[in-house]
mmCIF file of C-alpha atoms and ligand atoms in Angstrom:
data_model
loop_
_atom_site.group_PDB
_atom_site.id
_atom_site.type_symbol
_atom_site.label_atom_id
_atom_site.label_comp_id
_atom_site.label_asym_id
_atom_site.label_seq_id
_atom_site.Cartn_x
_atom_site.Cartn_y
_atom_site.Cartn_z
ATOM 1 C CA MET A 26 -0.001 -0.073 0.027
ATOM 2 C CA THR A 27 1.163 3.588 -0.925
ATOM 3 C CA LYS A 28 2.310 5.546 1.933
ATOM 4 C CA LEU A 29 0.245 8.452 2.705
ATOM 5 C CA LYS A 30 2.019 11.835 3.134
ATOM 6 C CA TRP A 31 2.283 13.911 5.948
ATOM 7 C CA GLY A 32 3.205 17.358 6.696
ATOM 8 C CA MET A 33 3.411 19.202 10.174
ATOM 9 C CA ILE A 34 3.416 22.630 11.214
ATOM 10 C CA GLY A 35 5.025 23.676 14.775
ATOM 11 C CA GLY A 36 6.808 20.816 16.463
ATOM 12 C CA GLY A 37 10.217 22.161 15.848
ATOM 13 C CA GLU A 38 13.636 21.091 17.656
ATOM 14 C CA GLY A 39 13.180 21.331 21.398
ATOM 15 C CA SER A 40 9.392 21.491 21.110
ATOM 16 C CA GLN A 41 7.658 19.022 23.673
ATOM 17 C CA ILE A 42 5.258 17.639 21.622
ATOM 18 C CA GLY A 43 6.949 17.626 18.206
ATOM 19 C CA PRO A 44 9.053 14.161 18.866
ATOM 20 C CA ALA A 45 6.160 12.512 19.520
ATOM 21 C CA HIS A 46 3.997 13.202 16.668
ATOM 22 C CA ARG A 47 7.194 12.345 14.612
ATOM 23 C CA LEU A 48 7.489 8.816 16.310
ATOM 24 C CA GLY A 49 3.680 8.634 16.201
ATOM 25 C CA ALA A 50 2.980 9.430 12.625
ATOM 26 C CA LEU A 51 6.105 7.100 11.111
ATOM 27 C CA ALA A 52 5.938 4.229 13.464
ATOM 28 C CA ASP A 53 3.680 1.987 11.372
ATOM 29 C CA GLY A 54 4.773 2.733 7.894
ATOM 30 C CA LEU A 55 1.764 4.297 7.053
ATOM 31 C CA PHE A 56 2.816 7.945 6.343
ATOM 32 C CA GLU A 57 5.846 9.692 5.121
ATOM 33 C CA PHE A 58 7.407 12.876 6.207
ATOM 34 C CA SER A 59 6.872 15.060 3.256
ATOM 35 C CA ALA A 60 6.538 18.489 4.176
ATOM 36 C CA GLY A 61 7.271 20.910 7.616
ATOM 37 C CA ALA A 62 6.917 24.411 8.724
ATOM 38 C CA LEU A 63 8.329 23.245 12.049
ATOM 39 C CA ASP A 64 9.480 26.465 13.834
ATOM 40 C CA HIS A 65 8.653 30.068 14.242
ATOM 41 C CA ARG A 66 11.925 31.162 12.977
ATOM 42 C CA PRO A 67 11.898 29.998 9.260
ATOM 43 C CA ASP A 68 15.777 29.386 8.774
ATOM 44 C CA GLU A 69 15.733 27.080 11.889
ATOM 45 C CA GLY A 70 12.285 25.159 10.827
ATOM 46 C CA ARG A 71 13.735 24.804 6.957
ATOM 47 C CA GLU A 72 16.742 23.318 8.164
ATOM 48 C CA TYR A 73 15.442 20.995 11.042
ATOM 49 C CA ALA A 74 13.174 19.768 8.765
ATOM 50 C CA GLN A 75 15.576 18.741 6.147
ATOM 51 C CA ARG A 76 17.516 17.333 8.619
ATOM 52 C CA LEU A 77 14.710 15.150 9.313
ATOM 53 C CA GLY A 78 14.621 14.017 5.749
ATOM 54 C CA VAL A 79 12.311 15.913 4.039
ATOM 55 C CA ALA A 80 12.948 17.365 0.698
ATOM 56 C CA THR A 81 14.678 21.079 0.505
ATOM 57 C CA ASP A 82 11.563 22.483 -1.823
ATOM 58 C CA ARG A 83 9.153 21.236 0.955
ATOM 59 C CA ALA A 84 10.787 22.230 3.600
ATOM 60 C CA TYR A 85 8.796 25.714 4.300
ATOM 61 C CA GLY A 86 9.611 28.652 6.003
ATOM 62 C CA ASP A 87 6.173 29.372 7.491
ATOM 63 C CA TRP A 88 2.785 27.835 7.539
ATOM 64 C CA LYS A 89 1.364 30.041 5.182
ATOM 65 C CA GLU A 90 4.496 29.365 2.489
ATOM 66 C CA MET A 91 3.496 25.695 3.275
ATOM 67 C CA LEU A 92 -0.288 25.874 2.038
ATOM 68 C CA GLU A 93 0.596 27.771 -0.807
ATOM 69 C CA GLY A 94 3.735 25.460 -1.712
ATOM 70 C CA GLU A 95 1.408 22.168 -1.382
ATOM 71 C CA ARG A 96 -1.807 23.575 -2.581
ATOM 72 C CA ASN A 97 -1.597 22.556 -6.072
ATOM 73 C CA ARG A 98 1.016 19.781 -5.999
ATOM 74 C CA PRO A 99 -0.342 16.724 -7.443
ATOM 75 C CA ASP A 100 1.496 14.882 -4.776
ATOM 76 C CA ARG A 101 0.360 17.370 -1.705
ATOM 77 C CA ILE A 102 0.123 16.168 1.546
ATOM 78 C CA ASP A 103 -2.675 13.962 2.899
ATOM 79 C CA LEU A 104 -2.537 15.260 6.587
ATOM 80 C CA VAL A 105 -1.311 18.130 8.276
ATOM 81 C CA THR A 106 -0.766 18.014 11.854
ATOM 82 C CA VAL A 107 -0.733 21.753 13.705
ATOM 83 C CA ALA A 108 1.827 21.131 16.553
ATOM 84 C CA THR A 109 2.058 24.951 17.254
ATOM 85 C CA PRO A 110 1.401 27.039 20.273
ATOM 86 C CA ASN A 111 -2.541 26.974 21.196
ATOM 87 C CA SER A 112 -3.463 30.657 19.761
ATOM 88 C CA THR A 113 -2.475 29.765 16.234
ATOM 89 C CA HIS A 114 -4.579 26.585 15.993
ATOM 90 C CA PHE A 115 -7.668 28.452 14.991
ATOM 91 C CA GLU A 116 -5.984 30.363 12.168
ATOM 92 C CA ILE A 117 -3.910 27.364 10.772
ATOM 93 C CA THR A 118 -6.510 24.760 11.178
ATOM 94 C CA ARG A 119 -9.063 26.424 9.205
ATOM 95 C CA ALA A 120 -7.050 27.578 6.176
ATOM 96 C CA PHE A 121 -5.630 24.207 6.115
ATOM 97 C CA LEU A 122 -9.601 22.804 6.189
ATOM 98 C CA GLU A 123 -10.639 25.357 3.271
ATOM 99 C CA ALA A 124 -7.987 24.700 1.076
ATOM 100 C CA GLY A 125 -8.797 20.535 1.332
ATOM 101 C CA PHE A 126 -6.190 19.255 3.700
ATOM 102 C CA ASN A 127 -7.190 16.875 6.216
ATOM 103 C CA VAL A 128 -6.103 17.987 9.952
ATOM 104 C CA LEU A 129 -4.804 16.694 13.265
ATOM 105 C CA CYS A 130 -5.015 19.660 15.317
ATOM 106 C CA GLU A 131 -3.249 19.834 19.002
ATOM 107 C CA LYS A 132 -5.397 20.623 21.982
ATOM 108 C CA PRO A 133 -7.202 23.171 22.631
ATOM 109 C CA MET A 134 -8.463 23.195 19.000
ATOM 110 C CA THR A 135 -9.036 26.971 19.501
ATOM 111 C CA MET A 136 -9.279 29.662 21.987
ATOM 112 C CA THR A 137 -13.143 30.635 21.719
ATOM 113 C CA VAL A 138 -16.283 28.122 21.425
ATOM 114 C CA GLU A 139 -17.058 30.188 18.510
ATOM 115 C CA GLU A 140 -14.097 29.588 16.554
ATOM 116 C CA GLY A 141 -14.796 26.158 17.959
ATOM 117 C CA GLU A 142 -18.052 26.107 16.134
ATOM 118 C CA GLN A 143 -16.491 27.414 13.032
ATOM 119 C CA ILE A 144 -13.943 24.543 12.785
ATOM 120 C CA VAL A 145 -16.955 22.153 13.006
ATOM 121 C CA ARG A 146 -18.444 23.847 10.273
ATOM 122 C CA THR A 147 -15.898 24.397 7.867
ATOM 123 C CA ALA A 148 -14.648 20.629 8.437
ATOM 124 C CA GLU A 149 -18.222 20.001 7.848
ATOM 125 C CA ALA A 150 -18.203 22.149 4.500
ATOM 126 C CA SER A 151 -14.997 20.798 3.076
ATOM 127 C CA GLY A 152 -15.563 17.096 3.741
ATOM 128 C CA LYS A 153 -12.256 16.623 5.348
ATOM 129 C CA LEU A 154 -11.206 15.127 8.475
ATOM 130 C CA CYS A 155 -10.569 17.523 11.251
ATOM 131 C CA ALA A 156 -8.917 15.427 14.258
ATOM 132 C CA VAL A 157 -8.130 16.798 17.570
ATOM 133 C CA ASN A 158 -4.986 15.428 19.718
ATOM 134 C CA TYR A 159 -6.551 13.742 23.081
ATOM 135 C CA CYS A 160 -4.472 11.228 22.463
ATOM 136 C CA TYR A 161 -4.570 9.538 25.952
ATOM 137 C CA SER A 162 -7.973 7.938 24.450
ATOM 138 C CA ALA A 163 -5.794 5.842 22.388
ATOM 139 C CA TYR A 164 -4.007 3.808 24.802
ATOM 140 C CA PRO A 165 -5.082 0.137 24.344
ATOM 141 C CA MET A 166 -6.647 -0.087 27.793
ATOM 142 C CA VAL A 167 -8.281 3.014 27.391
ATOM 143 C CA ARG A 168 -10.201 1.647 24.684
ATOM 144 C CA GLN A 169 -10.720 -1.549 26.719
ATOM 145 C CA ALA A 170 -12.371 0.584 29.197
ATOM 146 C CA ARG A 171 -14.463 2.409 26.896
ATOM 147 C CA ALA A 172 -15.489 -1.127 24.895
ATOM 148 C CA MET A 173 -16.239 -2.703 28.371
ATOM 149 C CA VAL A 174 -18.648 0.288 29.347
ATOM 150 C CA ARG A 175 -20.145 -0.052 26.037
ATOM 151 C CA ALA A 176 -20.697 -3.763 26.517
ATOM 152 C CA GLY A 177 -22.498 -2.974 29.736
ATOM 153 C CA GLU A 178 -19.766 -5.070 31.872
ATOM 154 C CA ILE A 179 -19.793 -2.484 34.664
ATOM 155 C CA GLY A 180 -23.799 -1.681 34.370
ATOM 156 C CA LYS A 181 -25.158 1.770 34.031
ATOM 157 C CA VAL A 182 -22.285 3.916 34.953
ATOM 158 C CA ARG A 183 -22.769 6.251 38.599
ATOM 159 C CA LEU A 184 -19.871 8.018 38.926
ATOM 160 C CA VAL A 185 -16.476 9.157 36.781
ATOM 161 C CA VAL A 186 -13.738 10.747 38.908
ATOM 162 C CA THR A 187 -10.452 11.964 37.150
ATOM 163 C CA ASN A 188 -7.570 13.869 37.815
ATOM 164 C CA PHE A 189 -4.733 15.415 35.858
ATOM 165 C CA SER A 190 -2.614 16.927 38.183
ATOM 166 C CA HIS A 191 1.358 17.544 38.189
ATOM 167 C CA GLY A 192 3.684 19.422 40.418
ATOM 168 C CA HIS A 193 5.570 20.643 37.320
ATOM 169 C CA HIS A 194 4.884 24.507 37.844
ATOM 170 C CA GLY A 195 5.051 24.186 41.613
ATOM 171 C CA ASP A 196 8.159 25.878 42.433
ATOM 172 C CA ALA A 197 7.607 29.686 42.892
ATOM 173 C CA ALA A 198 11.151 30.289 42.359
ATOM 174 C CA ASP A 199 10.697 29.196 38.457
ATOM 175 C CA ALA A 200 7.449 31.378 38.128
ATOM 176 C CA GLU A 201 9.260 33.542 35.749
ATOM 177 C CA ASN A 202 10.556 31.207 33.787
ATOM 178 C CA PRO A 203 9.392 32.286 30.362
ATOM 179 C CA ARG A 204 8.470 28.461 29.610
ATOM 180 C CA VAL A 205 6.241 28.555 32.649
ATOM 181 C CA ARG A 206 5.252 31.980 33.088
ATOM 182 C CA TRP A 207 2.900 32.345 29.652
ATOM 183 C CA ARG A 208 1.084 29.395 30.839
ATOM 184 C CA TYR A 209 -0.798 31.757 33.417
ATOM 185 C CA ASP A 210 -0.911 35.013 31.128
ATOM 186 C CA PRO A 211 -4.141 35.625 29.480
ATOM 187 C CA ALA A 212 -2.361 37.372 26.678
ATOM 188 C CA MET A 213 -0.736 33.890 25.702
ATOM 189 C CA ALA A 214 -2.858 31.515 27.173
ATOM 190 C CA GLY A 215 -6.547 32.781 27.123
ATOM 191 C CA VAL A 216 -9.024 32.638 29.547
ATOM 192 C CA SER A 217 -7.585 29.412 31.381
ATOM 193 C CA GLY A 218 -4.401 28.101 32.632
ATOM 194 C CA GLN A 219 -4.139 24.774 34.041
ATOM 195 C CA PHE A 220 -7.806 23.149 33.231
ATOM 196 C CA ALA A 221 -7.387 24.228 29.483
ATOM 197 C CA ASP A 222 -4.066 22.736 29.352
ATOM 198 C CA CYS A 223 -4.732 19.553 31.538
ATOM 199 C CA GLY A 224 -8.223 19.624 32.439
ATOM 200 C CA ILE A 225 -9.345 19.174 28.822
ATOM 201 C CA HIS A 226 -7.739 16.022 28.641
ATOM 202 C CA ALA A 227 -9.295 14.620 31.740
ATOM 203 C CA LEU A 228 -12.941 15.833 30.574
ATOM 204 C CA HIS A 229 -12.511 14.289 27.351
ATOM 205 C CA MET A 230 -11.492 10.972 28.969
ATOM 206 C CA ALA A 231 -14.519 11.110 30.796
ATOM 207 C CA SER A 232 -16.553 11.589 28.093
ATOM 208 C CA PHE A 233 -14.686 9.042 25.687
ATOM 209 C CA ILE A 234 -14.903 5.883 28.235
ATOM 210 C CA CYS A 235 -18.243 7.090 29.727
ATOM 211 C CA ASN A 236 -19.965 7.498 25.658
ATOM 212 C CA ASP A 237 -21.489 10.408 27.300
ATOM 213 C CA GLU A 238 -21.010 14.143 26.920
ATOM 214 C CA VAL A 239 -20.660 16.915 29.927
ATOM 215 C CA GLU A 240 -23.924 18.827 30.143
ATOM 216 C CA THR A 241 -23.307 21.035 33.042
ATOM 217 C CA LEU A 242 -20.387 22.075 35.743
ATOM 218 C CA SER A 243 -19.512 24.000 38.655
ATOM 219 C CA ALA A 244 -16.162 25.150 39.160
ATOM 220 C CA ASP A 245 -13.236 26.325 41.779
ATOM 221 C CA PHE A 246 -10.294 27.459 40.684
ATOM 222 C CA ALA A 247 -7.273 28.520 42.637
ATOM 223 C CA SER A 248 -3.990 30.208 41.548
ATOM 224 C CA THR A 249 -1.395 29.452 44.464
ATOM 225 C CA ILE A 250 1.600 31.198 43.279
ATOM 226 C CA ALA A 251 1.554 35.123 43.610
ATOM 227 C CA GLY A 252 1.256 36.904 40.493
ATOM 228 C CA ARG A 253 -0.691 34.188 38.594
ATOM 229 C CA ALA A 254 -3.293 35.780 36.665
ATOM 230 C CA LEU A 255 -4.569 32.249 35.872
ATOM 231 C CA GLU A 256 -5.529 29.329 38.048
ATOM 232 C CA ASP A 257 -2.950 26.548 38.470
ATOM 233 C CA ASP A 258 -5.258 24.740 40.101
ATOM 234 C CA ALA A 259 -8.955 23.510 39.649
ATOM 235 C CA MET A 260 -11.620 21.474 41.146
ATOM 236 C CA VAL A 261 -14.684 20.742 38.555
ATOM 237 C CA ASN A 262 -17.911 18.596 39.177
ATOM 238 C CA PHE A 263 -19.844 17.971 36.143
ATOM 239 C CA ARG A 264 -23.086 16.204 35.111
ATOM 240 C CA MET A 265 -23.400 13.997 31.997
ATOM 241 C CA ALA A 266 -26.363 13.851 29.545
ATOM 242 C CA ARG A 267 -27.360 10.205 30.851
ATOM 243 C CA GLY A 268 -26.900 11.710 34.612
ATOM 244 C CA THR A 269 -23.307 10.109 35.497
ATOM 245 C CA VAL A 270 -22.201 12.762 38.183
ATOM 246 C CA GLY A 271 -18.439 13.479 37.484
ATOM 247 C CA ARG A 272 -15.430 14.698 39.848
ATOM 248 C CA LEU A 273 -12.301 16.260 38.114
ATOM 249 C CA TRP A 274 -9.100 17.670 39.730
ATOM 250 C CA THR A 275 -6.399 19.413 37.810
ATOM 251 C CA SER A 276 -3.334 20.997 38.963
ATOM 252 C CA SER A 277 0.394 22.184 38.112
ATOM 253 C CA VAL A 278 1.328 22.394 41.827
ATOM 254 C CA ALA A 279 0.724 18.980 42.876
ATOM 255 C CA ILE A 280 4.563 18.427 44.077
ATOM 256 C CA GLY A 281 5.363 14.729 43.947
ATOM 257 C CA ARG A 282 2.885 14.048 41.339
ATOM 258 C CA GLN A 283 4.676 13.442 38.111
ATOM 259 C CA HIS A 284 2.057 13.098 35.176
ATOM 260 C CA GLY A 285 -0.632 12.476 37.548
ATOM 261 C CA PHE A 286 -3.551 11.523 35.089
ATOM 262 C CA ASP A 287 -5.813 9.039 36.158
ATOM 263 C CA ILE A 288 -9.608 8.146 36.080
ATOM 264 C CA GLN A 289 -11.868 5.840 38.012
ATOM 265 C CA VAL A 290 -15.211 4.742 36.341
ATOM 266 C CA PHE A 291 -17.958 3.530 39.124
ATOM 267 C CA GLY A 292 -20.861 1.463 37.395
ATOM 268 C CA GLU A 293 -23.934 -0.348 38.960
ATOM 269 C CA THR A 294 -22.085 -3.715 38.782
ATOM 270 C CA GLY A 295 -18.355 -3.190 38.442
ATOM 271 C CA GLY A 296 -15.538 -0.450 38.785
ATOM 272 C CA LEU A 297 -12.487 0.219 36.382
ATOM 273 C CA ARG A 298 -9.521 1.891 37.126
ATOM 274 C CA TRP A 299 -6.773 3.260 34.686
ATOM 275 C CA ALA A 300 -3.706 5.518 35.276
ATOM 276 C CA SER A 301 -1.418 6.968 32.628
ATOM 277 C CA GLU A 302 1.815 6.152 34.775
ATOM 278 C CA HIS A 303 0.654 2.611 34.352
ATOM 279 C CA PRO A 304 -0.867 2.094 31.226
ATOM 280 C CA ASN A 305 -0.635 -1.636 30.500
ATOM 281 C CA GLN A 306 -2.848 -2.290 33.230
ATOM 282 C CA LEU A 307 -6.807 -1.708 33.247
ATOM 283 C CA ILE A 308 -8.183 -2.313 36.929
ATOM 284 C CA TYR A 309 -11.412 -4.037 37.106
ATOM 285 C CA THR A 310 -13.632 -5.058 40.350
ATOM 286 C CA PRO A 311 -16.918 -6.764 39.698
ATOM 287 C CA VAL A 312 -19.588 -5.743 42.364
ATOM 288 C CA GLY A 313 -19.147 -8.428 45.371
ATOM 289 C CA GLY A 314 -16.177 -10.058 43.351
ATOM 290 C CA ARG A 315 -12.593 -9.977 43.609
ATOM 291 C CA THR A 316 -10.386 -6.968 41.990
ATOM 292 C CA GLN A 317 -8.303 -8.187 38.464
ATOM 293 C CA ILE A 318 -5.776 -6.704 36.845
ATOM 294 C CA ILE A 319 -6.386 -6.681 33.125
ATOM 295 C CA GLU A 320 -3.080 -6.539 30.863
ATOM 296 C CA LYS A 321 -2.449 -5.416 27.753
ATOM 297 C CA GLY A 322 -1.674 -7.937 25.181
ATOM 298 C CA GLU A 323 -3.690 -10.919 27.188
ATOM 299 C CA SER A 324 -6.254 -12.599 25.205
ATOM 300 C CA GLY A 325 -9.739 -11.772 25.590
ATOM 301 C CA LEU A 326 -9.709 -8.551 25.310
ATOM 302 C CA HIS A 327 -12.026 -5.902 23.078
ATOM 303 C CA ASP A 328 -11.298 -5.710 19.479
ATOM 304 C CA ASP A 329 -10.181 -2.057 19.738
ATOM 305 C CA ALA A 330 -7.814 -2.959 22.625
ATOM 306 C CA GLN A 331 -6.169 -5.767 20.882
ATOM 307 C CA ARG A 332 -6.096 -3.867 17.196
ATOM 308 C CA LEU A 333 -3.770 -1.146 18.896
ATOM 309 C CA SER A 334 -1.275 -3.381 20.716
ATOM 310 C CA ARG A 335 1.895 -3.747 18.912
ATOM 311 C CA VAL A 336 4.430 -4.894 21.199
ATOM 312 C CA ALA A 337 4.426 -8.357 23.486
ATOM 313 C CA ILE A 338 2.291 -8.535 26.914
ATOM 314 C CA ALA A 339 4.390 -6.826 29.824
ATOM 315 C CA HIS A 340 6.072 -4.668 27.516
ATOM 316 C CA PRO A 341 6.003 -1.152 28.119
ATOM 317 C CA GLU A 342 3.975 0.540 25.186
ATOM 318 C CA GLY A 343 4.256 4.192 25.765
ATOM 319 C CA PHE A 344 3.382 7.397 25.145
ATOM 320 C CA PRO A 345 4.517 7.752 21.387
ATOM 321 C CA LEU A 346 2.655 4.669 20.277
ATOM 322 C CA ALA A 347 -0.751 5.866 21.750
ATOM 323 C CA VAL A 348 0.051 8.978 19.211
ATOM 324 C CA ALA A 349 0.699 6.423 16.818
ATOM 325 C CA ASN A 350 -2.947 4.876 17.471
ATOM 326 C CA ILE A 351 -4.338 8.057 16.487
ATOM 327 C CA TYR A 352 -2.340 7.916 13.152
ATOM 328 C CA CYS A 353 -3.679 4.441 12.645
ATOM 329 C CA ASP A 354 -7.117 5.653 12.864
ATOM 330 C CA LEU A 355 -6.681 8.529 10.765
ATOM 331 C CA ALA A 356 -4.955 7.011 7.814
ATOM 332 C CA ASP A 357 -7.551 4.609 7.986
ATOM 333 C CA ALA A 358 -10.045 7.121 8.358
ATOM 334 C CA ILE A 359 -8.500 9.065 4.906
ATOM 335 C CA ARG A 360 -8.798 5.886 3.409
ATOM 336 C CA GLY A 361 -12.536 5.766 3.968
ATOM 337 C CA GLN A 362 -12.714 3.212 6.638
ATOM 338 C CA SER A 363 -14.717 4.694 9.767
ATOM 339 C CA ARG A 364 -12.716 4.858 13.000
ATOM 340 C CA ASP A 365 -15.383 5.108 15.726
ATOM 341 C CA GLY A 366 -12.654 6.510 18.763
ATOM 342 C CA LEU A 367 -10.752 9.007 16.777
ATOM 343 C CA PRO A 368 -11.521 12.654 18.412
ATOM 344 C CA GLY A 369 -12.413 15.324 16.182
ATOM 345 C CA ALA A 370 -13.719 18.626 16.013
ATOM 346 C CA ALA A 371 -16.832 18.205 17.962
ATOM 347 C CA ASP A 372 -14.489 17.052 20.579
ATOM 348 C CA GLY A 373 -12.718 20.117 20.246
ATOM 349 C CA VAL A 374 -15.066 22.688 20.313
ATOM 350 C CA ARG A 375 -17.269 20.986 23.737
ATOM 351 C CA SER A 376 -13.781 20.887 25.369
ATOM 352 C CA MET A 377 -13.747 24.943 24.694
ATOM 353 C CA ALA A 378 -17.312 25.056 25.917
ATOM 354 C CA ALA A 379 -16.388 23.288 29.060
ATOM 355 C CA VAL A 380 -13.350 25.973 29.534
ATOM 356 C CA HIS A 381 -15.420 28.718 29.215
ATOM 357 C CA ALA A 382 -18.315 27.159 31.236
ATOM 358 C CA ALA A 383 -15.567 26.545 34.095
ATOM 359 C CA VAL A 384 -14.247 30.057 33.613
ATOM 360 C CA GLU A 385 -17.614 31.669 34.669
ATOM 361 C CA SER A 386 -18.358 29.289 36.987
ATOM 362 C CA ALA A 387 -15.472 29.890 39.026
ATOM 363 C CA SER A 388 -15.963 33.844 39.018
ATOM 364 C CA ASN A 389 -19.403 33.398 40.269
ATOM 365 C CA ARG A 390 -18.247 31.391 43.419
ATOM 366 C CA GLY A 391 -19.000 27.941 41.981
ATOM 367 C CA ALA A 392 -22.294 28.829 40.049
ATOM 368 C CA TRP A 393 -23.626 25.400 38.154
ATOM 369 C CA VAL A 394 -23.253 26.542 34.164
ATOM 370 C CA ASP A 395 -24.535 25.100 30.715
ATOM 371 C CA ALA A 396 -20.939 23.622 29.630
ATOM 372 C CA ARG A 397 -22.446 22.917 26.202
ATOM 373 C CA PRO A 398 -21.621 24.659 23.141
ATOM 374 C CA PRO A 399 -24.482 26.409 21.424
ATOM 375 C CA MET A 400 -24.426 24.283 18.363
ATOM 376 C CA PHE A 401 -25.113 21.135 20.529
ATOM 377 C CA ARG A 402 -27.864 22.541 23.003
HETATM 378 N N1 NAD B 24 -1.558 16.194 23.384
HETATM 379 C C1 NAD B 24 -0.742 16.462 24.225
HETATM 380 O O1 NAD B 24 -0.744 15.371 25.048
HETATM 381 C C2 NAD B 24 -0.003 17.592 24.184
HETATM 382 C C3 NAD B 24 1.124 17.638 25.003
HETATM 383 C C4 NAD B 24 1.883 18.666 24.823
HETATM 384 C C5 NAD B 24 1.861 19.605 24.199
HETATM 385 N N2 NAD B 24 0.320 19.754 23.656
HETATM 386 C C6 NAD B 24 -0.218 20.785 22.960
HETATM 387 O O2 NAD B 24 0.870 21.159 21.585
HETATM 388 C C7 NAD B 24 1.424 22.321 21.107
HETATM 389 C C8 NAD B 24 2.630 22.636 21.197
HETATM 390 O O3 NAD B 24 3.240 22.350 22.671
HETATM 391 P P1 NAD B 24 4.486 22.562 22.865
HETATM 392 O O4 NAD B 24 4.476 22.053 24.412
HETATM 393 O O5 NAD B 24 5.328 21.439 21.708
HETATM 394 O O6 NAD B 24 4.876 23.491 22.733
HETATM 395 P P2 NAD B 24 6.734 24.490 22.447
HETATM 396 O O7 NAD B 24 6.680 25.837 22.977
HETATM 397 O O8 NAD B 24 7.626 23.133 23.292
HETATM 398 O O9 NAD B 24 7.160 23.951 20.932
HETATM 399 C C9 NAD B 24 6.412 24.735 19.876
HETATM 400 C C10 NAD B 24 6.981 24.872 18.556
HETATM 401 O O10 NAD B 24 5.980 25.676 17.693
HETATM 402 C C11 NAD B 24 6.984 26.327 17.097
HETATM 403 N N3 NAD B 24 6.280 27.397 16.433
HETATM 404 C C12 NAD B 24 5.620 28.239 17.092
HETATM 405 N N4 NAD B 24 4.942 29.031 16.271
HETATM 406 C C13 NAD B 24 4.759 28.546 15.253
HETATM 407 C C14 NAD B 24 4.331 28.969 14.027
HETATM 408 N N5 NAD B 24 3.563 30.113 13.757
HETATM 409 N N6 NAD B 24 4.743 28.103 12.671
HETATM 410 C C15 NAD B 24 5.583 27.306 12.951
HETATM 411 N N7 NAD B 24 6.182 26.828 13.942
HETATM 412 C C16 NAD B 24 5.725 27.264 14.993
HETATM 413 C C17 NAD B 24 7.845 26.639 17.545
HETATM 414 O O11 NAD B 24 9.267 27.032 17.020
HETATM 415 C C18 NAD B 24 8.284 25.449 18.298
HETATM 416 O O12 NAD B 24 9.118 24.257 17.795
HETATM 417 C C19 NAD B 24 0.081 23.025 22.288
HETATM 418 O O13 NAD B 24 -1.028 23.355 21.907
HETATM 419 C C20 NAD B 24 0.352 22.321 23.405
HETATM 420 O O14 NAD B 24 -1.139 22.422 24.142
HETATM 421 C C21 NAD B 24 -0.410 18.294 23.667
#
């Protein structure tokens, strides 16, 4: 099968997420790295792309040059990944969709709900895919949890509790470090800090596993380090459309927690527990029964979990391969095979609506507010 052609914007040398995209896109031989505008500094971006094997004429200085360069090529890219800082996602994603490219956009997809709705509509009008990189949802054992919930193996879900709390911005002495400071500066980060950065992964995961959507929420935000205009800690209670009760804690000052992303789902006949620091294991307890460890790669897993496992049982299969699973589903979708678990623009705008709802709630002493984007009310 011919490889699909892939390009990336952002993800330059030294970036946090760029390597995971490269490893993920290239892991299964489905894509080749054909074009890139990798850095906000044109020369550095061109040079790095060439070093990574991109042809000179497709190593672009910026995304507009890349759009023009790729638009009329007979061998133009099949997919572009947008891995730039948040405030640029909307403009770049919309432009590439309008030009008829499939897009994988980093989270958060946009800065406002209105922009998010525009992306949903632009994707629909273009007939192209717009995926959003909620890559934790692509770990095999997260897919197993989702399949178990869908198959009724824990009964109706009563409660979902999720945390994405780390301590990497917890050192007050480091608060003025430019790589940290922008995240709490509204001019750079938008209306929310930690909730928009990490909380939305946890909220998406709750919807994803429970097969349900957040309807209302109540939020308490705190800025625990002096000078931070945006929250570095948030507690969010939410309710989902099917009545599921949700609790979410996200923090960047939880010193001692490293990645700190976990989720527990409690149904009428059983409970499930998964943590990103132990991604190969899903903990399952049937009501009145023994707690069991369901291990990635063992027999009897649901199809989706089996399909997305590559290496043998008990061997670590980590973050870049979860990202690779997003690319596997994208390759299938580009070739016309529908892939149910692929996070899309609708998920992106739901997250943005939840962020703005949480900001509104937190500034009104935790009042319960509608967390749905207007287009889904
Ligand atoms: N899905 C995840 O788990 C996950 C994890 C980390 C980051 N992210 C997201 O990925 C995005 C990038 O985050 P990061 O931590 O890699 O940032 P970063 O600051 O480490 O890297 C950003 C890169 O984009 C380049 N860049 C900036 N503006 C550009 C432009 N206009 N055109 C081309 N290149 C440009 C920079 O030169 C740099 O190479 C953010 O939106 C972030 O929220 C997602």
